[in-house]
């Protein structure tokens, strides 16, 4: 990559853009770095990128910056979902159907966002959900995310198909991460990944069950036709090449494998997995009361209500709409987490009111990563945290425990 040396007039424009950035603490070098990656030639620094940088008010404002920074096929891998991307859109839109019932005259001078998960203190209920191949979005990939998670005391869930090993991610975060699990139908592979993750200090194994081999992502396929650059980091077209690039799969014999989320996976597999996971075992991708009950019966320690950000199947059922029935079925026996379409502090608030213990984000922090590296991820966490604090005050809920189902209504 060429070094970015802006001309004097460009520098003035960049400085103006930076000065207008309302997010304190994004260093100029970070902004310049992002623009340098976005435009290998300084002369190509576009007005659109500068304007977008100057207008960051909320996490969604990072998306156009990420788009300007990334090769089209990488951005498409990040942005898109299954079929017509309708579930992706509905995941967020559905939050507008829930309205907040604010209570008045409650002392909210000390809003406390801290909570407890599995007996561990969390400074805030927002966590960074698993996203694979993050070096496709920024050279520092998961390392930058882990550092940001450490700086902000946010929980990070590391993908099996991360481009950083769990050992390096934990070292960068400074405290354990959760290991998300994809595996093959070869039991020895499953055991090896679990053993390695637990030896490295992973405090939970999160089995993803909603991403069956063979998703239909037409938007991504179209983007790959126009952008023919090597996207092997994030695209699974060449299975052997793809898995070779994933540190968590290094040293494993995958020569007989063709998939990482086998079609024959069943509750028997989950029960067997329960037998080898010594820490917490969480199941990610549950969207019905029936499966939530089965998960608890099979020994799950936690459930993530998720449709994988609408990436795998076009169900048109937003994950926030699935949360209440799962919470009802679980009857407080294990914590329930949710992700999908969370873009505002009010979305986090509504999810908590509907019974979530923790609320995951995917794309928003990757937009921050793509645009600004570690600082961008931190800024996304800060923005959502600030918005959550604000709505907690407005709604008369000074603590996370004070947020109850009475604070939200489906309209
Ligand atoms: C680019 C990308 C890669 C992802 N990779 C994984 C993964 O490796 N494992 C997994 O369980 N979920 C993965 N997810 C799903 C996220 O963990 C999460 O469920 C989803 O992104 C939440 O929706 P949101 O992006 O609207 O916040 C990925 C999502 C994206 C956008
Ligand atoms: C099941 C193997 C491919 C996983 C790709 C990572 C992922 O979950 C995604 O949404 O992308």
Short mmCIF file of C-alpha atoms and ligand atoms in Angstrom, two decimals:
data_model
loop_
_atom_site.label_atom_id
_atom_site.label_comp_id
_atom_site.label_asym_id
_atom_site.label_seq_id
_atom_site.Cartn_x
_atom_site.Cartn_y
_atom_site.Cartn_z
CA UNK A 1 0.00 0.00 0.00
CA UNK A 2 1.30 3.46 -0.85
CA UNK A 3 2.07 5.91 1.93
CA UNK A 4 -0.61 8.55 2.19
CA UNK A 5 0.83 12.05 1.75
CA UNK A 6 -1.94 14.55 1.29
CA UNK A 7 -1.34 17.71 -0.66
CA UNK A 8 -1.66 20.95 1.24
CA UNK A 9 -5.22 21.67 0.06
CA UNK A 10 -6.23 18.12 0.77
CA UNK A 11 -4.69 18.33 4.21
CA UNK A 12 -6.77 21.43 4.91
CA UNK A 13 -9.93 19.62 3.80
CA UNK A 14 -9.05 16.62 5.92
CA UNK A 15 -8.33 18.80 8.94
CA UNK A 16 -11.65 20.55 8.46
CA UNK A 17 -13.38 17.19 8.26
CA UNK A 18 -11.56 15.99 11.35
CA UNK A 19 -12.32 19.16 13.29
CA UNK A 20 -16.00 18.58 12.65
CA UNK A 21 -15.83 15.03 13.99
CA UNK A 22 -17.92 15.05 17.14
CA UNK A 23 -16.31 11.87 18.49
CA UNK A 24 -13.56 12.87 20.87
CA UNK A 25 -10.42 10.81 20.75
CA UNK A 26 -10.28 9.66 17.14
CA UNK A 27 -6.67 10.65 16.37
CA UNK A 28 -5.92 12.40 13.10
CA UNK A 29 -3.48 9.68 12.13
CA UNK A 30 -6.33 7.20 12.35
CA UNK A 31 -8.49 9.27 10.07
CA UNK A 32 -5.64 9.71 7.61
CA UNK A 33 -4.90 6.01 7.73
CA UNK A 34 -8.50 5.19 6.93
CA UNK A 35 -8.58 7.58 4.04
CA UNK A 36 -5.24 6.28 2.81
CA UNK A 37 -6.57 2.77 2.66
CA UNK A 38 -9.74 3.96 1.06
CA UNK A 39 -7.90 5.72 -1.67
CA UNK A 40 -4.46 4.41 -2.47
CA UNK A 41 -3.90 7.62 -4.43
CA UNK A 42 -4.11 10.83 -2.36
CA UNK A 43 -5.68 12.65 -5.27
CA UNK A 44 -8.59 10.28 -5.04
CA UNK A 45 -9.63 11.35 -1.55
CA UNK A 46 -13.26 11.86 -2.34
CA UNK A 47 -15.55 14.56 -1.12
CA UNK A 48 -17.97 11.81 -0.18
CA UNK A 49 -15.48 10.15 2.19
CA UNK A 50 -14.54 13.45 3.80
CA UNK A 51 -18.13 14.51 4.16
CA UNK A 52 -19.03 11.20 5.73
CA UNK A 53 -16.10 11.44 8.17
CA UNK A 54 -17.26 14.87 9.20
CA UNK A 55 -20.78 13.74 9.89
CA UNK A 56 -20.45 10.87 12.32
CA UNK A 57 -23.24 11.30 14.81
CA UNK A 58 -24.28 7.69 15.33
CA UNK A 59 -23.03 4.21 14.52
CA UNK A 60 -24.84 4.09 11.18
CA UNK A 61 -22.69 6.99 9.97
CA UNK A 62 -19.70 4.62 9.96
CA UNK A 63 -21.23 2.47 7.23
CA UNK A 64 -20.55 4.81 4.27
CA UNK A 65 -16.99 5.25 5.51
CA UNK A 66 -16.52 1.49 5.63
CA UNK A 67 -17.97 1.26 2.15
CA UNK A 68 -15.58 3.90 0.85
CA UNK A 69 -12.67 2.08 2.46
CA UNK A 70 -13.29 -1.51 1.46
CA UNK A 71 -13.07 -3.34 -1.87
CA UNK A 72 -16.68 -3.81 -3.11
CA UNK A 73 -16.73 -7.57 -2.62
CA UNK A 74 -15.43 -7.27 0.95
CA UNK A 75 -18.06 -4.67 1.74
CA UNK A 76 -20.72 -6.89 0.15
CA UNK A 77 -19.57 -9.80 2.32
CA UNK A 78 -20.06 -7.61 5.37
CA UNK A 79 -23.29 -5.88 4.42
CA UNK A 80 -25.47 -8.41 2.74
CA UNK A 81 -27.72 -11.30 3.68
CA UNK A 82 -29.71 -14.09 2.09
CA UNK A 83 -31.94 -13.79 -1.00
CA UNK A 84 -33.22 -10.20 -1.13
CA UNK A 85 -31.61 -9.01 2.15
CA UNK A 86 -35.05 -8.38 3.60
CA UNK A 87 -34.33 -10.04 6.95
CA UNK A 88 -31.21 -7.88 7.24
CA UNK A 89 -33.34 -4.76 6.87
CA UNK A 90 -36.22 -5.98 9.03
CA UNK A 91 -33.88 -6.88 11.88
CA UNK A 92 -33.38 -3.18 12.47
CA UNK A 93 -36.73 -1.85 11.30
CA UNK A 94 -38.57 -4.12 13.74
CA UNK A 95 -37.24 -2.10 16.67
CA UNK A 96 -39.48 0.78 15.61
CA UNK A 97 -42.51 -1.39 16.35
CA UNK A 98 -41.56 -1.43 20.02
CA UNK A 99 -42.19 1.75 21.94
CA UNK A 100 -40.65 2.78 25.21
CA UNK A 101 -42.87 3.50 28.22
CA UNK A 102 -40.91 6.08 30.18
CA UNK A 103 -41.48 6.61 33.89
CA UNK A 104 -41.05 10.04 35.47
CA UNK A 105 -39.71 11.58 38.67
CA UNK A 106 -37.19 8.85 39.35
CA UNK A 107 -33.69 9.86 40.46
CA UNK A 108 -31.50 9.01 37.48
CA UNK A 109 -28.53 11.17 38.42
CA UNK A 110 -26.37 8.04 38.62
CA UNK A 111 -27.08 5.86 35.59
CA UNK A 112 -25.26 2.56 36.13
CA UNK A 113 -24.86 0.43 33.00
CA UNK A 114 -23.03 -2.42 34.70
CA UNK A 115 -24.49 -5.89 34.87
CA UNK A 116 -23.52 -9.48 35.67
CA UNK A 117 -23.25 -12.37 33.24
CA UNK A 118 -22.46 -15.84 34.57
CA UNK A 119 -21.46 -14.16 37.82
CA UNK A 120 -18.91 -11.98 36.04
CA UNK A 121 -19.17 -8.18 36.08
CA UNK A 122 -19.76 -6.51 32.71
CA UNK A 123 -19.44 -2.71 32.51
CA UNK A 124 -22.24 -2.62 29.94
CA UNK A 125 -24.59 -5.25 28.46
CA UNK A 126 -23.36 -4.61 24.90
CA UNK A 127 -20.93 -7.20 23.49
CA UNK A 128 -19.11 -7.72 20.20
CA UNK A 129 -20.56 -10.72 18.42
CA UNK A 130 -18.53 -13.15 16.30
CA UNK A 131 -17.49 -11.91 12.88
CA UNK A 132 -15.21 -14.05 10.73
CA UNK A 133 -12.25 -12.97 8.60
CA UNK A 134 -11.78 -9.52 10.08
CA UNK A 135 -8.48 -8.94 8.32
CA UNK A 136 -10.61 -8.56 5.22
CA UNK A 137 -11.81 -5.31 6.78
CA UNK A 138 -8.66 -3.92 8.36
CA UNK A 139 -5.03 -5.09 8.44
CA UNK A 140 -5.16 -5.46 12.24
CA UNK A 141 -8.44 -7.40 12.07
CA UNK A 142 -9.45 -9.14 15.29
CA UNK A 143 -6.40 -7.74 17.11
CA UNK A 144 -7.76 -4.21 16.75
CA UNK A 145 -11.19 -5.40 17.88
CA UNK A 146 -9.73 -7.26 20.87
CA UNK A 147 -7.74 -4.18 21.91
CA UNK A 148 -10.87 -2.04 21.62
CA UNK A 149 -12.85 -4.61 23.59
CA UNK A 150 -10.15 -4.53 26.27
CA UNK A 151 -10.05 -0.74 26.36
CA UNK A 152 -13.83 -0.56 26.74
CA UNK A 153 -14.21 -3.69 28.91
CA UNK A 154 -16.57 -5.18 26.35
CA UNK A 155 -16.99 -8.91 25.88
CA UNK A 156 -15.71 -10.20 22.55
CA UNK A 157 -16.89 -13.39 20.86
CA UNK A 158 -14.16 -14.70 18.56
CA UNK A 159 -15.17 -16.55 15.40
CA UNK A 160 -13.72 -19.97 14.57
CA UNK A 161 -12.97 -18.48 11.16
CA UNK A 162 -11.23 -15.45 12.65
CA UNK A 163 -7.99 -14.37 11.04
CA UNK A 164 -6.34 -14.14 14.46
CA UNK A 165 -5.77 -17.00 16.89
CA UNK A 166 -7.56 -17.13 20.22
CA UNK A 167 -4.22 -16.93 22.01
CA UNK A 168 -3.40 -13.63 20.28
CA UNK A 169 -6.94 -12.28 20.71
CA UNK A 170 -6.88 -12.97 24.46
CA UNK A 171 -3.44 -11.40 24.76
CA UNK A 172 -4.71 -8.31 22.92
CA UNK A 173 -7.90 -8.02 24.97
CA UNK A 174 -6.07 -8.72 28.21
CA UNK A 175 -8.90 -10.93 29.49
CA UNK A 176 -10.70 -13.99 28.10
CA UNK A 177 -12.94 -13.93 25.05
CA UNK A 178 -15.74 -16.32 24.17
CA UNK A 179 -14.91 -18.81 21.42
CA UNK A 180 -17.61 -19.19 18.78
CA UNK A 181 -17.64 -22.71 17.31
CA UNK A 182 -17.94 -23.90 13.74
CA UNK A 183 -16.85 -27.45 13.19
CA UNK A 184 -16.99 -30.41 10.84
CA UNK A 185 -18.72 -33.75 11.33
CA UNK A 186 -15.38 -35.19 12.38
CA UNK A 187 -15.62 -35.37 16.19
CA UNK A 188 -11.85 -35.13 16.66
CA UNK A 189 -11.91 -31.69 15.00
CA UNK A 190 -14.58 -30.51 17.43
CA UNK A 191 -12.64 -31.80 20.40
CA UNK A 192 -9.43 -30.20 19.19
CA UNK A 193 -11.00 -26.76 18.74
CA UNK A 194 -12.74 -26.89 22.12
CA UNK A 195 -9.58 -28.08 23.91
CA UNK A 196 -7.45 -25.40 22.32
CA UNK A 197 -9.96 -22.64 23.10
CA UNK A 198 -10.32 -23.72 26.74
CA UNK A 199 -6.57 -24.12 27.16
CA UNK A 200 -6.11 -20.59 25.83
CA UNK A 201 -8.56 -19.32 28.45
CA UNK A 202 -11.84 -19.02 26.60
CA UNK A 203 -14.54 -18.65 29.22
CA UNK A 204 -17.35 -19.94 26.97
CA UNK A 205 -17.87 -21.98 23.82
CA UNK A 206 -20.64 -20.60 21.58
CA UNK A 207 -21.97 -23.14 19.09
CA UNK A 208 -23.55 -21.45 16.06
CA UNK A 209 -26.47 -23.48 14.73
CA UNK A 210 -28.11 -21.16 12.20
CA UNK A 211 -25.54 -21.13 9.43
CA UNK A 212 -26.01 -24.31 7.45
CA UNK A 213 -23.71 -24.90 4.54
CA UNK A 214 -24.99 -23.41 1.28
CA UNK A 215 -26.45 -19.98 1.97
CA UNK A 216 -27.92 -17.98 -0.92
CA UNK A 217 -26.25 -14.58 -1.00
CA UNK A 218 -26.95 -13.13 -4.45
CA UNK A 219 -25.86 -9.58 -3.65
CA UNK A 220 -22.45 -10.88 -2.68
CA UNK A 221 -22.20 -13.02 -5.81
CA UNK A 222 -22.99 -9.98 -7.97
CA UNK A 223 -20.37 -7.91 -6.16
CA UNK A 224 -17.76 -10.62 -6.72
CA UNK A 225 -18.46 -10.51 -10.46
CA UNK A 226 -17.56 -6.83 -10.68
CA UNK A 227 -14.77 -6.95 -8.10
CA UNK A 228 -12.47 -9.76 -9.13
CA UNK A 229 -9.71 -9.02 -6.64
CA UNK A 230 -8.63 -11.83 -4.32
CA UNK A 231 -11.23 -12.06 -1.58
CA UNK A 232 -10.22 -15.52 -0.43
CA UNK A 233 -9.88 -14.26 3.12
CA UNK A 234 -13.62 -13.90 3.55
CA UNK A 235 -15.20 -15.93 0.73
CA UNK A 236 -15.61 -19.67 1.07
CA UNK A 237 -15.50 -20.55 -2.65
CA UNK A 238 -12.21 -22.42 -2.19
CA UNK A 239 -12.79 -24.38 1.04
CA UNK A 240 -9.22 -25.66 1.43
CA UNK A 241 -7.70 -22.24 0.79
CA UNK A 242 -10.22 -20.57 3.06
CA UNK A 243 -9.63 -22.89 6.03
CA UNK A 244 -5.85 -22.74 5.55
CA UNK A 245 -6.04 -19.02 6.31
CA UNK A 246 -7.77 -19.52 9.68
CA UNK A 247 -5.45 -19.83 12.69
CA UNK A 248 -8.03 -21.69 14.80
CA UNK A 249 -8.06 -24.46 12.18
CA UNK A 250 -4.28 -24.60 11.80
CA UNK A 251 -2.79 -28.03 12.29
CA UNK A 252 -6.14 -29.81 11.95
CA UNK A 253 -6.61 -32.40 9.23
CA UNK A 254 -9.51 -30.99 7.21
CA UNK A 255 -8.65 -32.93 4.06
CA UNK A 256 -11.94 -34.88 4.26
CA UNK A 257 -14.08 -31.90 5.23
CA UNK A 258 -16.10 -29.79 2.83
CA UNK A 259 -18.12 -27.74 5.28
CA UNK A 260 -17.85 -26.07 8.68
CA UNK A 261 -21.50 -26.21 9.67
CA UNK A 262 -22.56 -29.72 8.70
CA UNK A 263 -26.07 -30.46 7.52
CA UNK A 264 -26.26 -33.52 9.79
CA UNK A 265 -25.68 -31.58 13.03
CA UNK A 266 -28.39 -32.50 15.58
CA UNK A 267 -29.26 -32.32 19.28
CA UNK A 268 -27.22 -35.50 19.73
CA UNK A 269 -24.19 -33.54 18.62
CA UNK A 270 -25.06 -30.80 21.10
CA UNK A 271 -25.38 -33.34 23.94
CA UNK A 272 -22.01 -34.82 23.01
CA UNK A 273 -20.48 -31.35 22.91
CA UNK A 274 -21.91 -30.64 26.37
CA UNK A 275 -19.90 -33.60 27.57
CA UNK A 276 -16.56 -32.12 26.49
CA UNK A 277 -17.05 -28.41 27.20
CA UNK A 278 -15.92 -27.80 30.75
CA UNK A 279 -16.80 -24.08 30.83
CA UNK A 280 -20.01 -22.41 29.70
CA UNK A 281 -21.69 -23.75 26.58
CA UNK A 282 -23.88 -21.28 24.72
CA UNK A 283 -26.01 -21.95 21.66
CA UNK A 284 -26.28 -19.18 19.05
CA UNK A 285 -29.03 -18.96 16.47
CA UNK A 286 -32.16 -19.98 18.40
CA UNK A 287 -35.37 -18.27 17.23
CA UNK A 288 -38.21 -20.36 18.67
CA UNK A 289 -39.58 -21.31 22.08
CA UNK A 290 -39.40 -25.01 21.15
CA UNK A 291 -35.68 -24.93 20.45
CA UNK A 292 -35.02 -22.74 23.48
CA UNK A 293 -36.65 -25.40 25.68
CA UNK A 294 -34.62 -28.15 23.96
CA UNK A 295 -31.42 -26.16 24.43
CA UNK A 296 -32.00 -25.84 28.16
CA UNK A 297 -32.94 -29.53 28.38
CA UNK A 298 -29.68 -30.45 26.62
CA UNK A 299 -27.61 -28.45 29.09
CA UNK A 300 -27.03 -25.09 27.39
CA UNK A 301 -25.75 -22.47 29.81
CA UNK A 302 -26.95 -19.61 27.63
CA UNK A 303 -28.93 -18.92 24.47
CA UNK A 304 -28.31 -16.33 21.77
CA UNK A 305 -31.45 -15.35 19.90
CA UNK A 306 -30.08 -14.62 16.46
CA UNK A 307 -30.74 -15.09 12.76
CA UNK A 308 -27.09 -14.42 12.00
CA UNK A 309 -27.80 -10.83 11.00
CA UNK A 310 -30.15 -12.09 8.26
CA UNK A 311 -27.20 -13.63 6.42
CA UNK A 312 -28.26 -17.24 6.17
CA UNK A 313 -31.95 -17.60 5.51
CA UNK A 314 -34.61 -15.15 4.39
CA UNK A 315 -37.22 -15.74 7.10
CA UNK A 316 -38.43 -12.15 7.43
CA UNK A 317 -38.65 -12.73 11.16
CA UNK A 318 -36.54 -10.15 12.97
CA UNK A 319 -34.57 -11.47 15.91
CA UNK A 320 -36.09 -8.91 18.31
CA UNK A 321 -39.51 -10.43 17.52
CA UNK A 322 -38.17 -13.90 18.41
CA UNK A 323 -36.79 -12.78 21.76
CA UNK A 324 -40.03 -12.72 23.83
CA UNK A 325 -41.01 -16.32 23.10
CA UNK A 326 -37.50 -17.56 23.85
CA UNK A 327 -37.39 -15.61 27.11
CA UNK A 328 -40.77 -17.04 28.08
CA UNK A 329 -39.68 -20.61 27.31
CA UNK A 330 -36.40 -20.30 29.19
CA UNK A 331 -38.10 -19.10 32.40
CA UNK A 332 -34.92 -17.45 33.73
CA UNK A 333 -33.07 -20.78 33.93
CA UNK A 334 -30.22 -19.48 31.74
CA UNK A 335 -29.33 -16.04 30.38
CA UNK A 336 -30.72 -15.10 26.97
CA UNK A 337 -28.69 -12.91 24.62
CA UNK A 338 -29.85 -11.32 21.39
CA UNK A 339 -28.24 -9.82 18.30
CA UNK A 340 -29.39 -8.55 14.90
CA UNK A 341 -30.12 -5.00 13.78
CA UNK A 342 -28.97 -3.27 16.97
CA UNK A 343 -28.01 0.23 15.84
CA UNK A 344 -29.16 2.52 18.64
CA UNK A 345 -29.01 2.71 22.42
CA UNK A 346 -32.80 2.56 22.36
CA UNK A 347 -32.55 -0.80 20.51
CA UNK A 348 -30.34 -2.10 23.33
CA UNK A 349 -32.82 -0.76 25.88
CA UNK A 350 -35.77 -2.46 24.17
CA UNK A 351 -33.90 -5.78 24.00
CA UNK A 352 -33.08 -5.56 27.70
CA UNK A 353 -36.70 -4.71 28.49
CA UNK A 354 -37.81 -7.77 26.54
CA UNK A 355 -35.61 -9.96 28.72
CA UNK A 356 -32.13 -10.05 27.17
CA UNK A 357 -29.18 -10.24 29.55
CA UNK A 358 -26.68 -9.15 26.92
CA UNK A 359 -27.04 -7.51 23.52
CA UNK A 360 -24.68 -8.26 20.63
CA UNK A 361 -23.59 -6.14 17.71
CA UNK A 362 -21.98 -7.37 14.48
CA UNK A 363 -21.78 -5.05 11.49
CA UNK A 364 -21.64 -1.73 13.40
CA UNK A 365 -18.30 -2.40 15.05
CA UNK A 366 -16.90 -3.75 11.79
CA UNK A 367 -17.87 -0.48 10.08
CA UNK A 368 -15.87 1.29 12.79
CA UNK A 369 -13.00 -1.17 12.30
CA UNK A 370 -12.93 -0.75 8.53
CA UNK A 371 -12.94 3.03 8.76
CA UNK A 372 -10.68 3.70 11.75
CA UNK A 373 -9.27 0.45 13.13
CA UNK A 374 -9.28 0.09 16.92
CA UNK A 375 -10.41 3.71 17.46
CA UNK A 376 -13.43 3.16 15.24
CA UNK A 377 -14.50 0.08 17.21
CA UNK A 378 -14.10 2.04 20.44
CA UNK A 379 -16.11 4.93 19.01
CA UNK A 380 -18.96 2.57 18.09
CA UNK A 381 -19.03 1.13 21.61
CA UNK A 382 -18.90 4.66 23.07
CA UNK A 383 -21.76 5.91 20.90
CA UNK A 384 -24.06 3.01 21.74
CA UNK A 385 -23.16 3.24 25.42
CA UNK A 386 -23.84 6.99 25.44
CA UNK A 387 -27.20 6.47 23.76
CA UNK A 388 -28.11 3.67 26.18
CA UNK A 389 -27.24 5.85 29.17
CA UNK A 390 -29.38 8.65 27.73
CA UNK A 391 -32.48 6.52 27.23
CA UNK A 392 -32.04 4.89 30.64
CA UNK A 393 -32.20 8.35 32.18
CA UNK A 394 -35.16 9.39 30.07
CA UNK A 395 -37.08 6.21 30.84
CA UNK A 396 -36.49 6.47 34.59
CA UNK A 397 -34.32 3.35 34.80
CA UNK A 398 -31.08 4.17 36.59
CA UNK A 399 -29.79 0.58 36.50
CA UNK A 400 -29.92 -2.30 34.04
CA UNK A 401 -31.96 -4.29 36.56
CA UNK A 402 -34.52 -1.49 36.61
CA UNK A 403 -35.31 -2.05 32.92
CA UNK A 404 -38.36 -4.35 32.85
CA UNK A 405 -41.00 -5.54 30.37
CA UNK A 406 -43.21 -2.67 31.62
CA UNK A 407 -40.83 -0.28 29.89
CA UNK A 408 -41.67 -1.45 26.41
CA UNK A 409 -44.86 -2.02 24.45
CA UNK A 410 -45.39 -3.50 20.99
CA UNK A 411 -47.34 -0.93 19.03
C1 LIG B 1 -19.28 -10.31 8.08
C2 LIG B 1 -19.94 -11.14 9.15
C3 LIG B 1 -19.34 -12.30 9.56
C4 LIG B 1 -19.93 -13.07 10.56
N1 LIG B 1 -19.28 -14.18 11.00
C5 LIG B 1 -19.83 -14.93 11.98
C6 LIG B 1 -19.15 -16.07 12.48
O1 LIG B 1 -18.05 -16.39 12.07
N2 LIG B 1 -19.79 -16.79 13.43
C7 LIG B 1 -21.02 -16.47 13.92
O2 LIG B 1 -21.57 -17.15 14.78
N3 LIG B 1 -21.66 -15.35 13.49
C8 LIG B 1 -21.10 -14.59 12.53
N4 LIG B 1 -21.75 -13.47 12.10
C9 LIG B 1 -23.04 -13.09 12.71
C10 LIG B 1 -22.84 -12.15 13.91
O3 LIG B 1 -22.23 -12.83 14.97
C11 LIG B 1 -24.17 -11.60 14.41
O4 LIG B 1 -25.05 -12.66 14.67
C12 LIG B 1 -24.82 -10.61 13.43
O5 LIG B 1 -23.85 -9.89 12.72
C13 LIG B 1 -25.71 -9.65 14.20
O6 LIG B 1 -26.39 -8.79 13.33
P1 LIG B 1 -25.92 -7.29 12.99
O7 LIG B 1 -24.78 -7.41 12.04
O8 LIG B 1 -27.12 -6.70 12.38
O9 LIG B 1 -25.50 -6.62 14.28
C14 LIG B 1 -21.15 -12.67 11.14
C15 LIG B 1 -21.75 -11.48 10.72
C16 LIG B 1 -21.14 -10.70 9.76
C17 LIG B 1 -21.80 -9.42 9.36
C1 LIG B 2 -19.83 -22.04 8.05
C2 LIG B 2 -18.54 -21.60 7.47
C3 LIG B 2 -18.52 -20.21 6.93
C4 LIG B 2 -18.60 -19.24 8.00
C5 LIG B 2 -18.45 -17.85 7.53
C6 LIG B 2 -18.51 -16.89 8.65
C7 LIG B 2 -19.90 -16.47 8.94
O1 LIG B 2 -20.54 -16.96 9.85
C8 LIG B 2 -20.53 -15.43 8.13
O2 LIG B 2 -21.67 -15.04 8.45
O3 LIG B 2 -19.93 -14.94 7.17
#
